[in-house]
mmCIF file of C-alpha atoms in Angstrom:
data_model
loop_
_atom_site.group_PDB
_atom_site.id
_atom_site.type_symbol
_atom_site.label_atom_id
_atom_site.label_comp_id
_atom_site.label_asym_id
_atom_site.label_seq_id
_atom_site.Cartn_x
_atom_site.Cartn_y
_atom_site.Cartn_z
ATOM 1 C CA UNK E 1 -3.402 0.288 -23.319
ATOM 2 C CA UNK E 2 -2.976 4.079 -21.769
ATOM 3 C CA UNK E 3 -5.763 3.216 -19.446
ATOM 4 C CA UNK E 4 -5.436 -0.157 -18.314
ATOM 5 C CA UNK E 5 -4.742 0.312 -14.728
ATOM 6 C CA UNK E 6 -7.465 2.970 -13.852
ATOM 7 C CA UNK E 7 -9.590 0.404 -11.988
ATOM 8 C CA UNK E 8 -8.487 0.351 -8.483
ATOM 9 C CA UNK E 9 -9.575 -3.117 -8.126
ATOM 10 C CA UNK E 10 -6.564 -4.134 -10.451
ATOM 11 C CA UNK E 11 -4.356 -2.693 -7.900
ATOM 12 C CA UNK E 12 -5.341 -4.970 -4.813
ATOM 13 C CA UNK E 13 -3.906 -8.571 -4.359
ATOM 14 C CA UNK E 14 -6.132 -11.219 -5.870
ATOM 15 C CA UNK E 15 -4.996 -14.387 -4.098
ATOM 16 C CA UNK E 16 -6.781 -16.714 -6.320
ATOM 17 C CA UNK E 17 -4.917 -15.335 -9.321
ATOM 18 C CA UNK E 18 -1.548 -15.763 -7.139
ATOM 19 C CA UNK E 19 0.741 -18.386 -6.192
ATOM 20 C CA UNK E 20 0.907 -17.344 -2.780
ATOM 21 C CA UNK E 21 4.120 -15.376 -3.690
ATOM 22 C CA UNK E 22 3.782 -12.874 -0.473
ATOM 23 C CA UNK E 23 3.915 -16.359 1.606
ATOM 24 C CA UNK E 24 7.120 -17.455 0.137
ATOM 25 C CA UNK E 25 9.146 -14.585 -1.163
ATOM 26 C CA UNK E 26 9.098 -12.411 1.719
ATOM 27 C CA UNK E 27 11.001 -12.944 4.842
ATOM 28 C CA UNK E 28 9.567 -12.185 8.059
ATOM 29 C CA UNK E 29 10.791 -12.301 12.031
ATOM 30 C CA UNK E 30 9.194 -13.675 15.090
ATOM 31 C CA UNK E 31 7.523 -10.341 16.708
ATOM 32 C CA UNK E 32 4.246 -8.763 17.730
ATOM 33 C CA UNK E 33 3.456 -9.266 14.112
ATOM 34 C CA UNK E 34 4.734 -12.683 13.329
ATOM 35 C CA UNK E 35 4.739 -16.086 15.222
ATOM 36 C CA UNK E 36 7.876 -17.283 13.809
ATOM 37 C CA UNK E 37 10.869 -16.274 11.476
ATOM 38 C CA UNK E 38 10.893 -17.448 8.149
ATOM 39 C CA UNK E 39 13.915 -16.664 5.464
ATOM 40 C CA UNK E 40 12.935 -15.264 1.999
ATOM 41 C CA UNK E 41 12.166 -17.893 -0.199
ATOM 42 C CA UNK E 42 10.944 -20.161 2.189
ATOM 43 C CA UNK E 43 7.402 -21.225 2.061
ATOM 44 C CA UNK E 44 5.483 -20.323 5.450
ATOM 45 C CA UNK E 45 4.335 -23.328 7.079
ATOM 46 C CA UNK E 46 0.871 -22.333 7.004
ATOM 47 C CA UNK E 47 0.646 -22.199 3.109
ATOM 48 C CA UNK E 48 -1.359 -25.165 1.787
ATOM 49 C CA UNK E 49 -0.414 -26.793 -1.571
ATOM 50 C CA UNK E 50 -2.865 -24.885 -3.535
ATOM 51 C CA UNK E 51 -1.238 -21.811 -2.695
ATOM 52 C CA UNK E 52 -3.976 -20.647 -0.040
ATOM 53 C CA UNK E 53 -3.381 -20.025 3.748
ATOM 54 C CA UNK E 54 -4.673 -22.511 5.841
ATOM 55 C CA UNK E 55 -5.177 -20.482 8.726
ATOM 56 C CA UNK E 56 -6.425 -17.178 7.417
ATOM 57 C CA UNK E 57 -9.523 -16.720 8.856
ATOM 58 C CA UNK E 58 -7.461 -16.929 11.876
ATOM 59 C CA UNK E 59 -4.798 -15.122 11.485
ATOM 60 C CA UNK E 60 -4.842 -12.394 14.060
ATOM 61 C CA UNK E 61 -5.576 -14.981 16.855
ATOM 62 C CA UNK E 62 -2.801 -17.059 15.790
ATOM 63 C CA UNK E 63 0.115 -14.254 15.758
ATOM 64 C CA UNK E 64 0.003 -13.418 12.034
ATOM 65 C CA UNK E 65 -1.087 -9.743 12.520
ATOM 66 C CA UNK E 66 1.611 -8.916 9.924
ATOM 67 C CA UNK E 67 -0.277 -11.024 7.460
ATOM 68 C CA UNK E 68 -3.801 -9.055 7.883
ATOM 69 C CA UNK E 69 -2.229 -5.735 6.973
ATOM 70 C CA UNK E 70 -0.266 -6.610 3.752
ATOM 71 C CA UNK E 71 -1.483 -5.871 0.689
ATOM 72 C CA UNK E 72 0.739 -6.513 -2.697
ATOM 73 C CA UNK E 73 -1.244 -3.945 -4.794
ATOM 74 C CA UNK E 74 -2.212 -6.524 -7.291
ATOM 75 C CA UNK E 75 1.650 -7.562 -7.626
ATOM 76 C CA UNK E 76 1.114 -11.162 -7.129
ATOM 77 C CA UNK E 77 -1.296 -11.922 -9.867
ATOM 78 C CA UNK E 78 0.678 -10.150 -12.435
ATOM 79 C CA UNK E 79 3.971 -11.871 -11.490
ATOM 80 C CA UNK E 80 2.021 -14.974 -11.458
ATOM 81 C CA UNK E 81 -0.299 -14.823 -14.394
ATOM 82 C CA UNK E 82 1.472 -12.296 -16.700
ATOM 83 C CA UNK E 83 5.460 -12.090 -15.853
ATOM 84 C CA UNK E 84 5.658 -15.835 -15.913
ATOM 85 C CA UNK E 85 2.838 -16.825 -17.810
ATOM 86 C CA UNK E 86 1.013 -18.909 -15.119
ATOM 87 C CA UNK E 87 4.049 -21.086 -14.294
ATOM 88 C CA UNK E 88 3.980 -21.657 -10.574
ATOM 89 C CA UNK E 89 7.236 -21.732 -8.306
ATOM 90 C CA UNK E 90 6.436 -25.702 -7.232
ATOM 91 C CA UNK E 91 6.437 -26.773 -10.789
ATOM 92 C CA UNK E 92 9.421 -24.808 -12.119
ATOM 93 C CA UNK E 93 13.044 -25.096 -11.676
ATOM 94 C CA UNK E 94 14.878 -23.767 -8.757
ATOM 95 C CA UNK E 95 16.157 -20.730 -10.833
ATOM 96 C CA UNK E 96 12.576 -20.407 -11.781
ATOM 97 C CA UNK E 97 11.183 -19.704 -8.375
ATOM 98 C CA UNK E 98 14.316 -17.869 -7.396
ATOM 99 C CA UNK E 99 13.752 -15.543 -10.319
ATOM 100 C CA UNK E 100 9.957 -15.184 -9.403
ATOM 101 C CA UNK E 101 10.951 -14.371 -5.955
ATOM 102 C CA UNK E 102 13.275 -11.926 -7.268
ATOM 103 C CA UNK E 103 10.515 -9.886 -9.478
ATOM 104 C CA UNK E 104 7.810 -9.898 -7.071
ATOM 105 C CA UNK E 105 9.203 -7.163 -4.535
ATOM 106 C CA UNK E 106 10.055 -4.912 -7.704
ATOM 107 C CA UNK E 107 6.616 -5.517 -9.501
ATOM 108 C CA UNK E 108 5.044 -4.568 -5.671
ATOM 109 C CA UNK E 109 6.760 -1.510 -5.429
ATOM 110 C CA UNK E 110 5.622 -0.191 -9.235
ATOM 111 C CA UNK E 111 2.257 -1.364 -8.340
ATOM 112 C CA UNK E 112 2.686 0.996 -5.053
ATOM 113 C CA UNK E 113 3.457 3.773 -7.266
ATOM 114 C CA UNK E 114 0.562 2.837 -9.671
ATOM 115 C CA UNK E 115 -2.084 2.831 -6.962
ATOM 116 C CA UNK E 116 -0.812 6.592 -5.601
ATOM 117 C CA UNK E 117 -0.677 7.952 -9.727
ATOM 118 C CA UNK E 118 -4.185 6.414 -10.250
ATOM 119 C CA UNK E 119 -5.202 8.193 -6.745
ATOM 120 C CA UNK E 120 -3.849 11.761 -7.911
ATOM 121 C CA UNK E 121 -5.379 11.254 -11.208
ATOM 122 C CA UNK E 122 -8.949 11.082 -9.395
ATOM 123 C CA UNK E 123 -7.974 14.542 -7.862
ATOM 124 C CA UNK E 124 -9.676 17.641 -9.632
ATOM 125 C CA UNK E 125 -7.265 19.831 -7.473
ATOM 126 C CA UNK E 126 -4.035 18.046 -9.112
ATOM 127 C CA UNK E 127 -5.756 19.030 -12.811
ATOM 128 C CA UNK E 128 -2.457 20.986 -13.816
ATOM 129 C CA UNK E 129 -0.052 17.918 -13.429
ATOM 130 C CA UNK E 130 -2.710 15.188 -14.818
ATOM 131 C CA UNK E 131 -0.986 15.172 -18.266
ATOM 132 C CA UNK E 132 2.528 14.209 -16.535
ATOM 133 C CA UNK E 133 0.813 11.848 -14.035
ATOM 134 C CA UNK E 134 -0.522 9.996 -17.268
ATOM 135 C CA UNK E 135 2.820 9.856 -18.525
ATOM 136 C CA UNK E 136 3.969 8.387 -15.367
ATOM 137 C CA UNK E 137 1.223 5.895 -15.251
ATOM 138 C CA UNK E 138 2.002 4.724 -18.689
ATOM 139 C CA UNK E 139 5.485 4.271 -18.220
ATOM 140 C CA UNK E 140 5.157 2.456 -14.881
ATOM 141 C CA UNK E 141 2.857 0.222 -16.353
ATOM 142 C CA UNK E 142 4.932 -0.503 -19.128
ATOM 143 C CA UNK E 143 7.706 -1.193 -16.624
ATOM 144 C CA UNK E 144 5.584 -3.967 -14.917
ATOM 145 C CA UNK E 145 4.702 -5.762 -17.805
ATOM 146 C CA UNK E 146 8.850 -6.126 -18.409
ATOM 147 C CA UNK E 147 10.608 -9.567 -18.912
ATOM 148 C CA UNK E 148 11.921 -11.145 -15.377
ATOM 149 C CA UNK E 149 15.435 -9.913 -16.585
ATOM 150 C CA UNK E 150 14.653 -6.480 -17.403
ATOM 151 C CA UNK E 151 12.440 -6.442 -13.742
ATOM 152 C CA UNK E 152 15.468 -7.829 -12.071
ATOM 153 C CA UNK E 153 17.571 -5.234 -13.523
ATOM 154 C CA UNK E 154 15.156 -2.317 -12.981
ATOM 155 C CA UNK E 155 16.385 0.879 -10.938
ATOM 156 C CA UNK E 156 13.220 1.206 -8.924
ATOM 157 C CA UNK E 157 14.365 3.972 -6.446
ATOM 158 C CA UNK E 158 15.230 6.093 -9.318
ATOM 159 C CA UNK E 159 11.899 5.700 -10.937
ATOM 160 C CA UNK E 160 9.963 6.067 -7.745
ATOM 161 C CA UNK E 161 11.713 9.205 -7.148
ATOM 162 C CA UNK E 162 10.902 10.394 -10.703
ATOM 163 C CA UNK E 163 7.490 9.699 -9.999
ATOM 164 C CA UNK E 164 7.705 11.061 -6.385
ATOM 165 C CA UNK E 165 8.409 15.044 -7.866
ATOM 166 C CA UNK E 166 4.792 14.498 -9.549
ATOM 167 C CA UNK E 167 3.162 13.377 -6.322
ATOM 168 C CA UNK E 168 4.777 15.884 -4.125
ATOM 169 C CA UNK E 169 3.258 18.373 -6.771
ATOM 170 C CA UNK E 170 -0.185 16.845 -6.558
ATOM 171 C CA UNK E 171 0.259 17.261 -2.938
ATOM 172 C CA UNK E 172 0.813 20.668 -2.771
ATOM 173 C CA UNK E 173 -1.993 21.425 -5.101
ATOM 174 C CA UNK E 174 -4.602 19.020 -3.436
ATOM 175 C CA UNK E 175 -3.699 20.484 0.048
ATOM 176 C CA UNK E 176 -4.244 24.188 -0.752
ATOM 177 C CA UNK E 177 -7.198 26.080 0.896
ATOM 178 C CA UNK E 178 -7.655 23.092 2.776
ATOM 179 C CA UNK E 179 -6.173 23.774 6.362
ATOM 180 C CA UNK E 180 -7.499 25.633 9.185
ATOM 181 C CA UNK E 181 -7.702 29.647 10.258
ATOM 182 C CA UNK E 182 -6.682 31.424 6.768
ATOM 183 C CA UNK E 183 -7.449 28.273 4.654
ATOM 184 C CA UNK E 184 -3.976 27.909 3.616
ATOM 185 C CA UNK E 185 -2.308 24.561 3.653
ATOM 186 C CA UNK E 186 -2.019 22.428 6.720
ATOM 187 C CA UNK E 187 0.733 21.874 8.856
ATOM 188 C CA UNK E 188 4.028 19.904 7.415
ATOM 189 C CA UNK E 189 4.735 17.395 9.281
ATOM 190 C CA UNK E 190 6.728 15.280 6.855
ATOM 191 C CA UNK E 191 8.577 12.550 8.876
ATOM 192 C CA UNK E 192 7.686 13.864 11.831
ATOM 193 C CA UNK E 193 8.159 11.531 15.170
ATOM 194 C CA UNK E 194 4.732 11.537 16.415
ATOM 195 C CA UNK E 195 4.971 7.957 18.166
ATOM 196 C CA UNK E 196 2.564 7.655 20.649
ATOM 197 C CA UNK E 197 1.679 11.545 20.434
ATOM 198 C CA UNK E 198 -1.357 12.771 21.892
ATOM 199 C CA UNK E 199 -3.461 14.135 19.149
ATOM 200 C CA UNK E 200 -6.893 13.749 20.356
ATOM 201 C CA UNK E 201 -9.246 16.380 18.307
ATOM 202 C CA UNK E 202 -6.212 17.798 16.603
ATOM 203 C CA UNK E 203 -7.005 19.838 13.649
ATOM 204 C CA UNK E 204 -4.749 18.336 10.975
ATOM 205 C CA UNK E 205 -6.627 19.402 8.040
ATOM 206 C CA UNK E 206 -4.595 19.362 4.757
ATOM 207 C CA UNK E 207 -1.624 18.636 6.883
ATOM 208 C CA UNK E 208 1.254 17.076 4.993
ATOM 209 C CA UNK E 209 2.003 13.632 7.476
ATOM 210 C CA UNK E 210 4.118 12.139 4.450
ATOM 211 C CA UNK E 211 6.332 9.757 6.099
ATOM 212 C CA UNK E 212 5.460 10.616 9.636
ATOM 213 C CA UNK E 213 5.594 8.078 12.499
ATOM 214 C CA UNK E 214 2.214 7.933 13.987
ATOM 215 C CA UNK E 215 2.831 4.509 16.076
ATOM 216 C CA UNK E 216 0.304 4.539 18.805
ATOM 217 C CA UNK E 217 -0.465 7.934 18.507
ATOM 218 C CA UNK E 218 -3.799 8.957 19.875
ATOM 219 C CA UNK E 219 -5.827 10.630 16.752
ATOM 220 C CA UNK E 220 -9.271 9.876 18.355
ATOM 221 C CA UNK E 221 -11.651 12.524 16.884
ATOM 222 C CA UNK E 222 -8.899 13.950 14.886
ATOM 223 C CA UNK E 223 -9.779 16.097 11.698
ATOM 224 C CA UNK E 224 -7.627 14.812 9.007
ATOM 225 C CA UNK E 225 -9.849 16.187 6.157
ATOM 226 C CA UNK E 226 -7.281 16.618 3.036
ATOM 227 C CA UNK E 227 -4.294 15.573 4.665
ATOM 228 C CA UNK E 228 -1.462 13.687 2.497
ATOM 229 C CA UNK E 229 -0.674 10.271 4.462
ATOM 230 C CA UNK E 230 1.804 8.856 1.872
ATOM 231 C CA UNK E 231 3.900 6.890 3.543
ATOM 232 C CA UNK E 232 2.760 7.689 7.256
ATOM 233 C CA UNK E 233 3.042 4.957 9.892
ATOM 234 C CA UNK E 234 -0.398 4.357 11.517
ATOM 235 C CA UNK E 235 0.626 0.808 13.277
ATOM 236 C CA UNK E 236 -1.745 0.562 16.134
ATOM 237 C CA UNK E 237 -2.784 4.466 15.770
ATOM 238 C CA UNK E 238 -5.980 5.299 17.244
ATOM 239 C CA UNK E 239 -8.350 6.342 14.602
ATOM 240 C CA UNK E 240 -11.713 6.257 16.703
ATOM 241 C CA UNK E 241 -14.224 8.944 15.498
ATOM 242 C CA UNK E 242 -11.456 10.684 13.279
ATOM 243 C CA UNK E 243 -12.592 12.057 10.381
ATOM 244 C CA UNK E 244 -10.417 11.224 7.100
ATOM 245 C CA UNK E 245 -12.414 12.468 4.422
ATOM 246 C CA UNK E 246 -10.890 13.664 1.362
ATOM 247 C CA UNK E 247 -7.819 12.567 3.100
ATOM 248 C CA UNK E 248 -5.218 11.020 -0.135
ATOM 249 C CA UNK E 249 -2.752 8.637 -0.492
ATOM 250 C CA UNK E 250 -3.711 6.287 2.308
ATOM 251 C CA UNK E 251 -3.449 2.888 1.496
ATOM 252 C CA UNK E 252 -5.388 -0.363 2.741
ATOM 253 C CA UNK E 253 -2.439 -1.656 4.260
ATOM 254 C CA UNK E 254 -1.825 1.575 6.453
ATOM 255 C CA UNK E 255 -5.639 1.575 7.332
ATOM 256 C CA UNK E 256 -5.462 -2.331 8.250
ATOM 257 C CA UNK E 257 -2.412 -1.461 10.701
ATOM 258 C CA UNK E 258 -4.473 1.549 12.775
ATOM 259 C CA UNK E 259 -7.493 1.123 15.272
ATOM 260 C CA UNK E 260 -10.902 2.614 14.415
ATOM 261 C CA UNK E 261 -14.516 2.440 14.832
ATOM 262 C CA UNK E 262 -17.731 2.661 13.253
ATOM 263 C CA UNK E 263 -17.692 6.458 13.653
ATOM 264 C CA UNK E 264 -14.044 6.735 11.597
ATOM 265 C CA UNK E 265 -14.767 8.641 8.340
ATOM 266 C CA UNK E 266 -12.825 7.405 5.674
ATOM 267 C CA UNK E 267 -12.196 8.442 2.010
ATOM 268 C CA UNK E 268 -13.870 5.940 -0.862
ATOM 269 C CA UNK E 269 -10.286 4.724 -1.908
ATOM 270 C CA UNK E 270 -10.446 2.614 1.392
ATOM 271 C CA UNK E 271 -12.644 0.025 3.305
ATOM 272 C CA UNK E 272 -12.981 -0.101 6.802
ATOM 273 C CA UNK E 273 -11.222 -2.842 8.384
ATOM 274 C CA UNK E 274 -13.009 -5.829 9.512
ATOM 275 C CA UNK E 275 -11.254 -5.965 13.096
ATOM 276 C CA UNK E 276 -12.666 -2.602 13.628
ATOM 277 C CA UNK E 277 -16.205 -3.929 14.082
ATOM 278 C CA UNK E 278 -15.233 -6.994 15.319
ATOM 279 C CA UNK E 279 -16.787 -8.197 18.578
ATOM 280 C CA UNK E 280 -13.907 -8.041 21.296
#
């Protein structure tokens, strides 16, 4: 059905309907984000027999910050309940488990694309490309429902590039007239190295920050209204009192990796991270 994925809630992880795939299929290395090393395909030692995390309420305190900023965009429940029909990796054969772990990252990428395309379709300024975006959404949704073999063989990079052409056009249309001064498009800072940059109070209205490195950048009080944030690395960026109203292609994992406050203004597509308001 063409409109099957328009509800954003379908594009958020539902751990109850998943077999803990992110806790098994994905690797992680001992670092500031993870307290230990874990290879792909091996269950995290914190994963319980019911596929739930045994330290979920204390992940940050126990050194698993990386888990708190991750979201599968609903791919976990799709792979668990649709692709593999509810048969988990514990009770199936080793080959069944391997195929499930191989397919999960593929579907995760497709669901992330669905998130972006669905948001693009909600932007009135992008109306000229809405027909093409609907086609892209339908094709991407169709791909997510492929067989395990079809998904494993899928050239995800090629499909991403195809969709990205439309997302770039969406960005151009959405940012037109949002920037400062002459009200043209904001600055183009695609892929810019802004690690640790001092951008306190900066006027970044309508800016393209696609893939920009904003790690630990000071964006306190910055004006990011109408900015394109697709793929921007916001790890430990300070968004205290920043205005992200109307910013688009911003995902919850990006926001969860940043720092902020009650005064940070956010677009309706994301929620305020719990750790922003936690008592320190």
